[in-house]
Short mmCIF file of C-alpha atoms and ligand atoms in Angstrom, two decimals:
data_model
loop_
_atom_site.label_atom_id
_atom_site.label_comp_id
_atom_site.label_asym_id
_atom_site.label_seq_id
_atom_site.Cartn_x
_atom_site.Cartn_y
_atom_site.Cartn_z
CA MET A 1 32.37 104.64 104.52
CA SER A 2 34.71 102.64 106.35
CA SER A 3 37.59 104.74 107.11
CA TYR A 4 40.01 102.89 104.89
CA ALA A 5 37.40 103.91 102.04
CA ALA A 6 37.14 107.68 103.26
CA ARG A 7 41.18 107.46 103.26
CA ARG A 8 40.78 106.86 99.90
CA ALA A 9 38.75 109.10 98.98
CA SER A 10 40.72 111.51 100.52
CA LEU A 11 43.44 110.93 98.61
CA ILE A 12 41.54 110.90 95.48
CA ALA A 13 40.17 114.87 96.24
CA GLN A 14 43.67 115.89 96.31
CA MET A 15 44.53 113.91 93.05
CA GLN A 16 41.96 115.39 91.55
CA ALA A 17 43.31 118.81 93.43
CA ARG A 18 46.62 118.46 91.24
CA GLY A 19 44.85 117.71 88.22
CA GLY A 20 44.21 114.06 88.67
CA GLY A 21 45.78 110.96 87.34
CA VAL A 22 46.19 107.69 88.96
CA ALA A 23 48.04 106.21 92.14
CA ILE A 24 49.81 103.52 92.57
CA LEU A 25 50.13 102.07 96.00
CA PRO A 26 51.79 98.41 96.73
CA THR A 27 52.03 96.66 99.76
CA ALA A 28 55.58 95.62 101.38
CA PRO A 29 57.16 92.65 99.40
CA GLU A 30 57.88 89.48 101.27
CA VAL A 31 61.73 89.27 103.11
CA HIS A 32 63.29 85.67 102.53
CA ARG A 33 64.89 84.43 105.22
CA ASN A 34 66.82 81.17 104.04
CA SER A 35 65.83 77.71 102.40
CA ASP A 36 61.93 77.71 103.06
CA ALA A 37 61.73 80.16 106.05
CA GLU A 38 60.11 83.48 105.30
CA TYR A 39 60.48 86.51 107.43
CA PRO A 40 57.33 87.09 109.28
CA TYR A 41 54.77 88.73 107.12
CA ARG A 42 54.80 92.84 107.91
CA HIS A 43 52.76 94.67 105.14
CA ASP A 44 53.26 98.04 104.07
CA SER A 45 51.48 100.68 106.48
CA THR A 46 50.37 103.03 104.36
CA PHE A 47 48.80 100.25 101.95
CA TYR A 48 46.96 99.37 104.47
CA TYR A 49 46.19 102.33 106.00
CA LEU A 50 44.48 102.86 102.79
CA SER A 51 42.95 99.46 102.97
CA GLY A 52 42.94 97.24 105.65
CA PHE A 53 44.40 94.55 103.62
CA VAL A 54 46.41 92.47 105.16
CA GLU A 55 48.18 89.50 102.25
CA PRO A 56 50.84 89.66 100.57
CA GLU A 57 51.24 90.62 96.74
CA ALA A 58 48.64 93.36 96.22
CA VAL A 59 48.81 96.66 94.83
CA ILE A 60 45.91 99.71 95.15
CA VAL A 61 45.21 101.88 91.77
CA LEU A 62 43.18 104.80 92.61
CA VAL A 63 42.10 106.77 89.56
CA ALA A 64 40.98 110.37 89.46
CA GLY A 65 39.64 110.97 86.55
CA LYS A 66 36.75 111.64 84.92
CA LYS A 67 35.15 108.68 86.40
CA ASN A 68 37.03 108.33 90.03
CA GLN A 69 37.93 104.98 91.03
CA SER A 70 39.38 102.32 93.55
CA ILE A 71 41.09 99.00 91.98
CA LEU A 72 42.58 96.28 93.87
CA PHE A 73 45.21 93.60 92.71
CA CYS A 74 46.07 91.09 94.90
CA ARG A 75 46.71 87.04 95.37
CA GLU A 76 43.84 84.72 93.16
CA LYS A 77 42.55 82.00 96.02
CA ASN A 78 44.50 78.69 95.71
CA SER A 79 42.83 75.96 96.87
CA GLU A 80 46.65 74.25 96.91
CA ARG A 81 48.52 77.19 98.42
CA GLU A 82 45.95 77.93 101.05
CA ILE A 83 46.58 74.43 102.33
CA TRP A 84 50.11 75.39 103.46
CA GLU A 85 49.74 79.17 104.03
CA GLY A 86 46.28 79.93 104.64
CA PHE A 87 42.74 81.86 103.74
CA ARG A 88 43.53 84.65 100.22
CA HIS A 89 40.68 86.74 99.51
CA GLY A 90 40.70 86.55 96.17
CA PRO A 91 39.90 89.73 94.05
CA ASP A 92 36.24 88.80 94.15
CA ASN A 93 36.13 88.41 98.62
CA ALA A 94 38.24 91.63 98.78
CA ARG A 95 36.61 94.02 96.81
CA GLU A 96 33.70 92.74 98.23
CA ALA A 97 34.69 92.98 101.86
CA PHE A 98 37.04 95.48 101.97
CA GLY A 99 34.57 98.41 99.90
CA PHE A 100 36.74 98.77 96.53
CA ASP A 101 35.07 99.42 92.98
CA ALA A 102 36.48 96.34 91.15
CA ALA A 103 39.32 93.70 92.16
CA PHE A 104 41.91 92.03 90.05
CA PRO A 105 44.40 89.04 90.37
CA ILE A 106 48.23 90.58 90.88
CA ASP A 107 48.93 88.68 87.88
CA ALA A 108 46.51 90.83 85.33
CA LEU A 109 48.65 94.44 86.00
CA ASP A 110 50.36 94.08 83.48
CA ALA A 111 47.78 93.85 81.20
CA ILE A 112 44.96 96.37 83.22
CA LEU A 113 47.69 98.97 83.92
CA PRO A 114 48.90 100.39 80.38
CA LYS A 115 44.67 100.77 80.19
CA LEU A 116 44.10 102.64 83.22
CA LEU A 117 47.08 104.89 82.64
CA ALA A 118 45.97 105.81 78.89
CA ASP A 119 45.29 109.61 78.45
CA GLN A 120 46.16 110.11 82.14
CA PRO A 121 47.61 113.75 82.77
CA ALA A 122 50.26 112.26 85.67
CA LEU A 123 51.12 109.59 87.81
CA PHE A 124 51.29 109.24 91.99
CA TYR A 125 53.72 106.85 92.56
CA ALA A 126 56.59 106.87 95.13
CA LEU A 127 59.32 105.76 93.39
CA GLY A 128 62.38 104.06 94.68
CA SER A 129 60.92 102.58 96.97
CA ASN A 130 60.38 99.36 95.95
CA SER A 131 62.66 98.70 92.46
CA ALA A 132 60.42 95.35 91.10
CA LEU A 133 57.57 97.36 90.61
CA ASP A 134 59.41 100.66 89.35
CA ALA A 135 60.46 98.49 86.40
CA GLN A 136 57.22 97.43 86.13
CA VAL A 137 55.69 100.83 85.76
CA GLN A 138 58.08 102.23 83.28
CA GLY A 139 57.17 98.83 81.12
CA TRP A 140 53.68 100.32 81.27
CA LEU A 141 54.62 103.87 80.54
CA LYS A 142 56.27 102.95 77.59
CA LYS A 143 53.24 100.87 76.56
CA VAL A 144 51.02 103.56 76.77
CA ARG A 145 53.49 105.99 74.79
CA THR A 146 53.79 103.16 71.80
CA GLN A 147 50.08 104.01 71.18
CA SER A 148 50.81 108.02 70.61
CA ARG A 149 49.90 107.47 66.73
CA ALA A 150 46.70 106.08 68.04
CA GLY A 151 46.42 109.58 69.80
CA ILE A 152 46.41 107.92 73.17
CA THR A 153 48.82 110.29 75.55
CA ALA A 154 50.97 109.00 78.79
CA PRO A 155 50.99 111.01 82.51
CA SER A 156 53.26 114.22 81.04
CA SER A 157 54.04 114.32 85.48
CA ALA A 158 55.02 112.29 88.31
CA HIS A 159 53.69 113.26 92.01
CA ASP A 160 55.48 111.93 95.03
CA VAL A 161 52.24 110.29 96.12
CA SER A 162 54.02 109.43 99.52
CA GLY A 163 54.22 112.90 100.31
CA LEU A 164 50.36 113.01 100.58
CA LEU A 165 50.19 109.64 102.33
CA ASN A 166 52.38 110.88 104.74
CA GLU A 167 50.61 114.18 105.83
CA MET A 168 47.54 112.10 105.72
CA ARG A 169 49.01 109.74 108.68
CA LEU A 170 50.59 112.09 110.39
CA ILE A 171 46.67 113.13 112.42
CA LYS A 172 46.01 110.25 113.88
CA ASP A 173 41.96 110.03 114.11
CA ASP A 174 39.86 108.51 116.67
CA SER A 175 40.11 104.98 115.80
CA GLU A 176 43.72 105.18 115.45
CA LEU A 177 44.23 106.99 119.01
CA ALA A 178 42.37 104.45 120.25
CA ILE A 179 44.49 101.38 118.67
CA MET A 180 47.79 103.39 120.20
CA ARG A 181 46.06 103.41 123.33
CA ARG A 182 45.81 100.15 123.87
CA ALA A 183 49.47 99.04 122.72
CA ALA A 184 50.66 101.24 124.48
CA THR A 185 49.00 99.93 127.73
CA ILE A 186 49.98 96.41 126.93
CA SER A 187 53.66 97.96 126.18
CA ALA A 188 53.27 100.01 129.72
CA GLU A 189 52.02 96.54 131.36
CA ALA A 190 55.05 94.54 130.07
CA HIS A 191 57.78 97.13 131.77
CA ALA A 192 55.26 96.27 134.76
CA ARG A 193 55.64 92.86 134.44
CA ALA A 194 59.54 93.08 134.05
CA MET A 195 59.93 95.45 136.56
CA ARG A 196 58.46 92.77 138.98
CA MET A 197 60.40 89.62 138.07
CA ALA A 198 64.25 91.72 137.55
CA LYS A 199 66.07 90.34 139.75
CA PRO A 200 70.35 90.07 140.17
CA GLY A 201 71.41 86.82 138.36
CA LEU A 202 68.91 86.72 135.65
CA HIS A 203 69.92 86.95 131.97
CA GLU A 204 68.91 90.05 129.79
CA TYR A 205 67.49 87.61 127.69
CA GLN A 206 65.17 86.24 130.03
CA ILE A 207 63.71 89.91 131.08
CA ASP A 208 63.19 89.96 127.16
CA ALA A 209 60.59 86.94 127.19
CA GLU A 210 58.58 88.56 130.17
CA LEU A 211 57.88 91.28 127.84
CA LEU A 212 57.01 89.01 124.96
CA HIS A 213 54.95 87.15 127.08
CA GLU A 214 53.01 89.82 127.83
CA PHE A 215 52.76 91.62 124.42
CA ARG A 216 51.64 88.12 123.18
CA ARG A 217 49.15 87.22 125.84
CA HIS A 218 47.71 90.62 125.01
CA GLY A 219 47.45 89.62 121.33
CA SER A 220 49.92 91.68 119.93
CA ASP A 221 51.37 89.71 116.75
CA PHE A 222 55.06 91.45 117.42
CA PRO A 223 57.53 93.64 118.62
CA ALA A 224 57.22 96.99 117.22
CA TYR A 225 60.81 96.90 117.10
CA THR A 226 63.56 94.79 118.63
CA SER A 227 63.21 95.45 121.88
CA ILE A 228 66.58 96.65 123.77
CA VAL A 229 67.23 94.93 127.70
CA ALA A 230 70.67 96.50 128.85
CA THR A 231 71.94 95.96 132.00
CA GLY A 232 75.16 97.93 133.45
CA ALA A 233 77.71 99.52 131.07
CA ASN A 234 75.04 98.21 127.96
CA ALA A 235 72.87 100.61 128.87
CA CYS A 236 74.90 103.50 127.43
CA VAL A 237 74.70 101.33 124.11
CA LEU A 238 72.44 103.03 121.83
CA HIS A 239 71.27 100.33 119.70
CA TYR A 240 71.98 97.33 122.32
CA ARG A 241 69.28 94.59 121.98
CA ALA A 242 68.46 92.02 124.42
CA GLY A 243 71.63 89.75 124.92
CA ALA A 244 72.66 87.46 127.00
CA THR A 245 74.62 89.55 130.12
CA VAL A 246 73.37 88.94 133.61
CA LEU A 247 71.86 91.86 135.47
CA GLN A 248 74.52 92.32 138.40
CA ASP A 249 73.46 93.74 142.10
CA GLY A 250 73.73 97.62 142.11
CA ASP A 251 74.00 98.14 138.43
CA LEU A 252 70.38 99.88 136.14
CA VAL A 253 68.43 98.10 133.56
CA LEU A 254 66.78 99.91 130.62
CA ILE A 255 64.18 98.49 128.50
CA ASP A 256 63.17 99.82 125.43
CA ALA A 257 60.40 97.92 124.15
CA GLY A 258 57.05 98.52 122.53
CA CYS A 259 54.34 95.98 120.79
CA GLU A 260 52.53 96.93 117.55
CA LEU A 261 49.13 96.13 118.01
CA ASP A 262 47.13 95.79 114.80
CA SER A 263 49.76 97.68 113.16
CA TYR A 264 50.14 100.26 115.21
CA ALA A 265 53.02 100.95 117.24
CA SER A 266 53.81 101.69 121.15
CA ASP A 267 57.62 102.83 122.25
CA ILE A 268 58.43 103.20 126.03
CA THR A 269 61.30 102.99 127.74
CA ARG A 270 62.23 102.51 131.42
CA THR A 271 65.08 101.93 133.27
CA PHE A 272 65.00 100.68 136.68
CA PRO A 273 67.35 99.22 139.45
CA ALA A 274 68.68 95.38 139.29
CA ASN A 275 68.13 95.24 142.36
CA GLY A 276 64.98 97.27 143.34
CA ARG A 277 66.80 100.21 144.95
CA PHE A 278 68.27 103.66 143.03
CA THR A 279 71.71 104.00 144.44
CA PRO A 280 72.72 107.95 145.18
CA ALA A 281 74.04 108.62 142.44
CA GLN A 282 71.49 106.56 139.99
CA THR A 283 69.29 108.82 142.03
CA THR A 284 70.47 111.86 141.51
CA LEU A 285 70.48 111.15 137.14
CA TYR A 286 67.31 109.29 137.10
CA GLU A 287 65.32 112.45 138.63
CA LEU A 288 67.14 114.85 136.06
CA VAL A 289 66.16 113.29 133.44
CA LEU A 290 62.71 112.82 134.41
CA ALA A 291 62.75 116.05 135.17
CA ALA A 292 63.95 116.65 131.76
CA GLN A 293 60.92 114.52 130.23
CA HIS A 294 58.20 116.46 132.61
CA ALA A 295 59.98 119.67 131.23
CA ALA A 296 59.39 118.20 127.86
CA ILE A 297 56.02 116.93 127.97
CA ALA A 298 54.98 120.14 129.50
CA ALA A 299 56.07 122.05 125.98
CA ILE A 300 53.37 119.85 123.53
CA ARG A 301 50.59 121.52 122.91
CA PRO A 302 49.01 122.37 119.77
CA GLY A 303 50.60 125.74 118.37
CA GLN A 304 54.11 124.53 120.30
CA ARG A 305 56.39 123.54 118.30
CA PHE A 306 57.88 119.88 117.41
CA MET A 307 61.06 120.99 118.61
CA ASP A 308 60.36 122.51 121.50
CA GLY A 309 60.24 119.76 123.88
CA HIS A 310 63.66 118.52 123.10
CA ASP A 311 65.33 122.08 123.75
CA ALA A 312 63.10 122.19 126.79
CA ALA A 313 64.77 118.59 128.40
CA VAL A 314 68.25 119.73 126.68
CA ARG A 315 68.50 122.68 129.46
CA ILE A 316 67.56 120.87 131.85
CA LEU A 317 70.08 118.19 130.98
CA SER A 318 72.60 120.78 130.74
CA GLN A 319 71.92 122.29 133.79
CA GLY A 320 72.25 118.98 135.56
CA MET A 321 75.39 118.10 133.82
CA LEU A 322 76.92 120.94 135.14
CA ASP A 323 75.75 120.64 138.84
CA THR A 324 76.47 117.05 138.98
CA GLY A 325 80.86 118.03 137.43
CA LEU A 326 79.29 115.66 134.59
CA LEU A 327 80.27 118.97 132.46
CA ASP A 328 83.13 120.97 134.05
CA ALA A 329 82.08 124.29 134.23
CA ASN A 330 85.85 125.80 134.44
CA LYS A 331 86.01 124.30 130.52
CA VAL A 332 82.46 124.33 129.22
CA GLY A 333 81.10 128.03 130.60
CA THR A 334 77.75 128.64 131.41
CA LEU A 335 74.56 126.81 131.03
CA ASP A 336 73.82 128.69 127.11
CA ASP A 337 77.40 127.70 126.25
CA VAL A 338 76.94 124.37 127.18
CA ILE A 339 73.79 125.17 124.73
CA THR A 340 74.61 126.56 122.34
CA ASN A 341 78.21 124.65 122.04
CA GLY A 342 76.24 121.53 121.63
CA ASP A 343 79.05 120.28 124.58
CA TYR A 344 76.07 118.34 126.36
CA ARG A 345 76.14 115.91 123.53
CA HIS A 346 78.54 113.92 125.26
CA PHE A 347 75.77 112.60 127.77
CA TYR A 348 72.78 112.94 125.77
CA MET A 349 73.12 112.32 121.73
CA HIS A 350 69.54 111.78 120.15
CA ARG A 351 66.85 113.50 120.07
CA THR A 352 63.83 113.84 122.64
CA GLY A 353 61.42 112.30 120.44
CA HIS A 354 60.25 111.03 116.95
CA TRP A 355 56.72 110.86 115.50
CA LEU A 356 54.20 107.88 116.36
CA GLY A 357 52.28 105.58 114.36
CA MET A 358 51.80 102.26 112.03
CA ASP A 359 56.22 102.99 112.13
CA VAL A 360 57.36 103.04 115.37
CA HIS A 361 59.44 105.82 113.51
CA ASP A 362 56.47 107.59 111.87
CA VAL A 363 56.11 109.18 108.95
CA GLY A 364 55.81 113.25 108.45
CA GLU A 365 57.45 116.12 108.20
CA TYR A 366 59.31 117.38 111.20
CA ARG A 367 59.40 121.06 109.71
CA GLU A 368 57.06 123.46 108.06
CA VAL A 369 58.12 122.27 104.64
CA ASN A 370 55.98 125.05 103.23
CA ASP A 371 57.02 128.05 104.63
CA THR A 372 58.41 130.27 102.88
CA THR A 373 59.51 132.72 105.56
CA SER A 374 62.27 131.29 106.17
CA GLU A 375 64.64 132.61 102.94
CA GLY A 376 66.76 129.17 101.85
CA GLY A 377 67.67 128.75 105.73
CA ASP A 378 65.78 125.84 107.91
CA LYS A 379 62.47 125.57 107.89
CA PRO A 380 60.94 126.58 111.02
CA TRP A 381 59.94 122.92 113.13
CA ARG A 382 56.35 121.86 113.02
CA ILE A 383 53.77 123.35 114.84
CA LEU A 384 52.13 120.88 116.63
CA HIS A 385 48.38 119.82 116.27
CA PRO A 386 45.31 117.66 117.57
CA GLY A 387 45.64 113.96 116.63
CA MET A 388 50.05 114.67 116.13
CA THR A 389 51.29 111.39 118.12
CA LEU A 390 55.02 111.80 119.56
CA THR A 391 57.07 110.19 121.72
CA VAL A 392 59.48 111.84 124.40
CA GLU A 393 62.67 110.16 125.62
CA PRO A 394 65.24 112.31 126.98
CA GLY A 395 68.12 110.25 128.53
CA ILE A 396 71.99 110.28 129.94
CA TYR A 397 74.41 108.14 129.34
CA VAL A 398 77.45 108.28 131.35
CA ARG A 399 80.97 106.29 130.05
CA PRO A 400 83.88 105.98 132.12
CA ALA A 401 86.27 108.31 131.28
CA PRO A 402 89.05 110.78 133.20
CA GLY A 403 87.82 114.04 134.21
CA ILE A 404 83.79 112.06 134.24
CA PRO A 405 82.81 111.77 138.36
CA GLU A 406 83.55 108.10 138.68
CA GLN A 407 80.44 107.32 140.52
CA TYR A 408 78.10 108.32 137.47
CA TRP A 409 80.36 105.43 134.88
CA ASN A 410 78.27 103.47 132.93
CA ILE A 411 75.03 104.24 134.15
CA GLY A 412 72.79 105.44 131.16
CA ILE A 413 69.14 106.05 131.71
CA ARG A 414 66.15 106.70 129.05
CA ILE A 415 62.73 107.72 129.93
CA GLU A 416 60.59 106.97 127.31
CA ASP A 417 56.59 107.83 126.57
CA ASP A 418 54.34 107.99 123.96
CA VAL A 419 51.93 111.66 123.97
CA ALA A 420 48.96 112.39 122.06
CA VAL A 421 48.50 115.93 121.05
CA THR A 422 44.96 116.90 122.14
CA ALA A 423 43.05 119.90 121.45
CA ASP A 424 44.20 122.28 125.03
CA GLY A 425 48.04 119.67 125.21
CA ALA A 426 49.02 115.83 125.68
CA GLU A 427 47.59 112.93 126.72
CA VAL A 428 50.55 110.74 128.09
CA MET A 429 48.99 107.48 126.24
CA SER A 430 51.52 104.88 128.34
CA SER A 431 51.14 106.68 132.08
CA ALA A 432 50.58 103.03 133.09
CA ALA A 433 54.35 102.19 133.45
CA PRO A 434 55.66 103.13 136.76
CA LYS A 435 57.59 105.92 136.15
CA THR A 436 58.55 107.70 139.64
CA ILE A 437 61.24 106.07 141.42
CA ALA A 438 59.04 105.33 144.57
CA ASP A 439 56.60 104.28 142.10
CA ILE A 440 59.59 101.62 140.40
CA GLU A 441 60.39 100.42 143.90
CA ALA A 442 57.39 99.67 144.93
CA MET A 443 56.81 97.76 141.86
CA MET A 444 59.66 95.50 142.53
CA ARG A 445 58.81 95.02 145.62
CA ASN A 446 55.74 93.64 144.29
CA THR A 447 53.59 96.17 146.37
N1 LIG B 1 62.53 101.97 119.67
C1 LIG B 1 63.04 103.35 119.05
C2 LIG B 1 63.22 103.94 119.36
O1 LIG B 1 62.98 104.60 120.46
O2 LIG B 1 63.60 105.36 118.91
MN1 MN B 2 62.12 103.81 122.13
MN1 MN B 3 61.80 105.91 120.48
#
């Protein structure tokens, strides 16, 4: 059985454990850009996770009943459209190639779904994520209810199927980890290329082009998210893109960029000096962020909680803010005060990481949602297990302000790696991107 079929079987088993029913799982809609142009199509991650099928206009229907069934609805073959848009599998081909029990044209949904939903106890569907399909599903349920005099019942309960699937996606299997390692390695090479090419006088977009070159030449379809290439003060704008600012001698360049490969994201940040040499002030803050990142990675292993890495990073960054005078101990008090009161947020305002997978901010709960010991308070943070993948991305961002030591103004630094939880620790999948000051300066000298 392919891993896709095995995942469908696993979901059906979980539906059976909840009394059975029908799951309806659409892929993503195509997004129109203007006149005849569309945005590049990207399938829905969960749909792909269950099928490996990348065409738009497709829906998976899983029946967990007396007889289990795995059904694909997709576009029919169309010789004219295929001349313009390319190959379509068509239902017969797709059923065979993707291992479904049955496949039908997408236009047959309205005719077939009311029959499949008849006498089923429950609907498994992510209501609210696709308004066009929501309306269709309501129509099918209405149609089933009109048959009540014939003794046919409609599903009487609904489950949010995305909760089950998100938990499946949270733990990556070996084939997923292999792709993620490769995606991270390509992105790491792109960061190294950017370091080699960077020099004062270039525009941010020219560095962006180097990243894209490296992604594409290794077969990546597109970046996993909009790349950030931010130089000087731009590095302190968290969601900056790659603009037209010219790299200046003496400034840092922050690059947050990762390719998507075979539907899996990578997400790496490196920060380096435009001229290839860190200044003393840049060195101080860089070593601080690097130490925070090492501490956060050291806190990743089975049994630790998701937030332990963040807490470790915050502790080191906060101490560094006091040591460097970014925070004035006379005003903010001790290290514990800084952490308790959140003063560090002035310079470090985001979390140290997130789940990573098919989506760059991947699915999966961050807390133990089934925990019953928390008595109405926050549920405890998630315990890490082998196969979970996450980013570790501490940073420090210093905007000019009175009272802030001037040598740190406009320095923005983030160091981000992609980490897999292993049986006894953590694997840094993106370790090929130069990270120590010595390695970065050597890469920039091309030595
Ligand atoms: N690039 C998105 C993030 O770092 O979360
Ligand atoms: Mn990132
Ligand atoms: Mn990230």
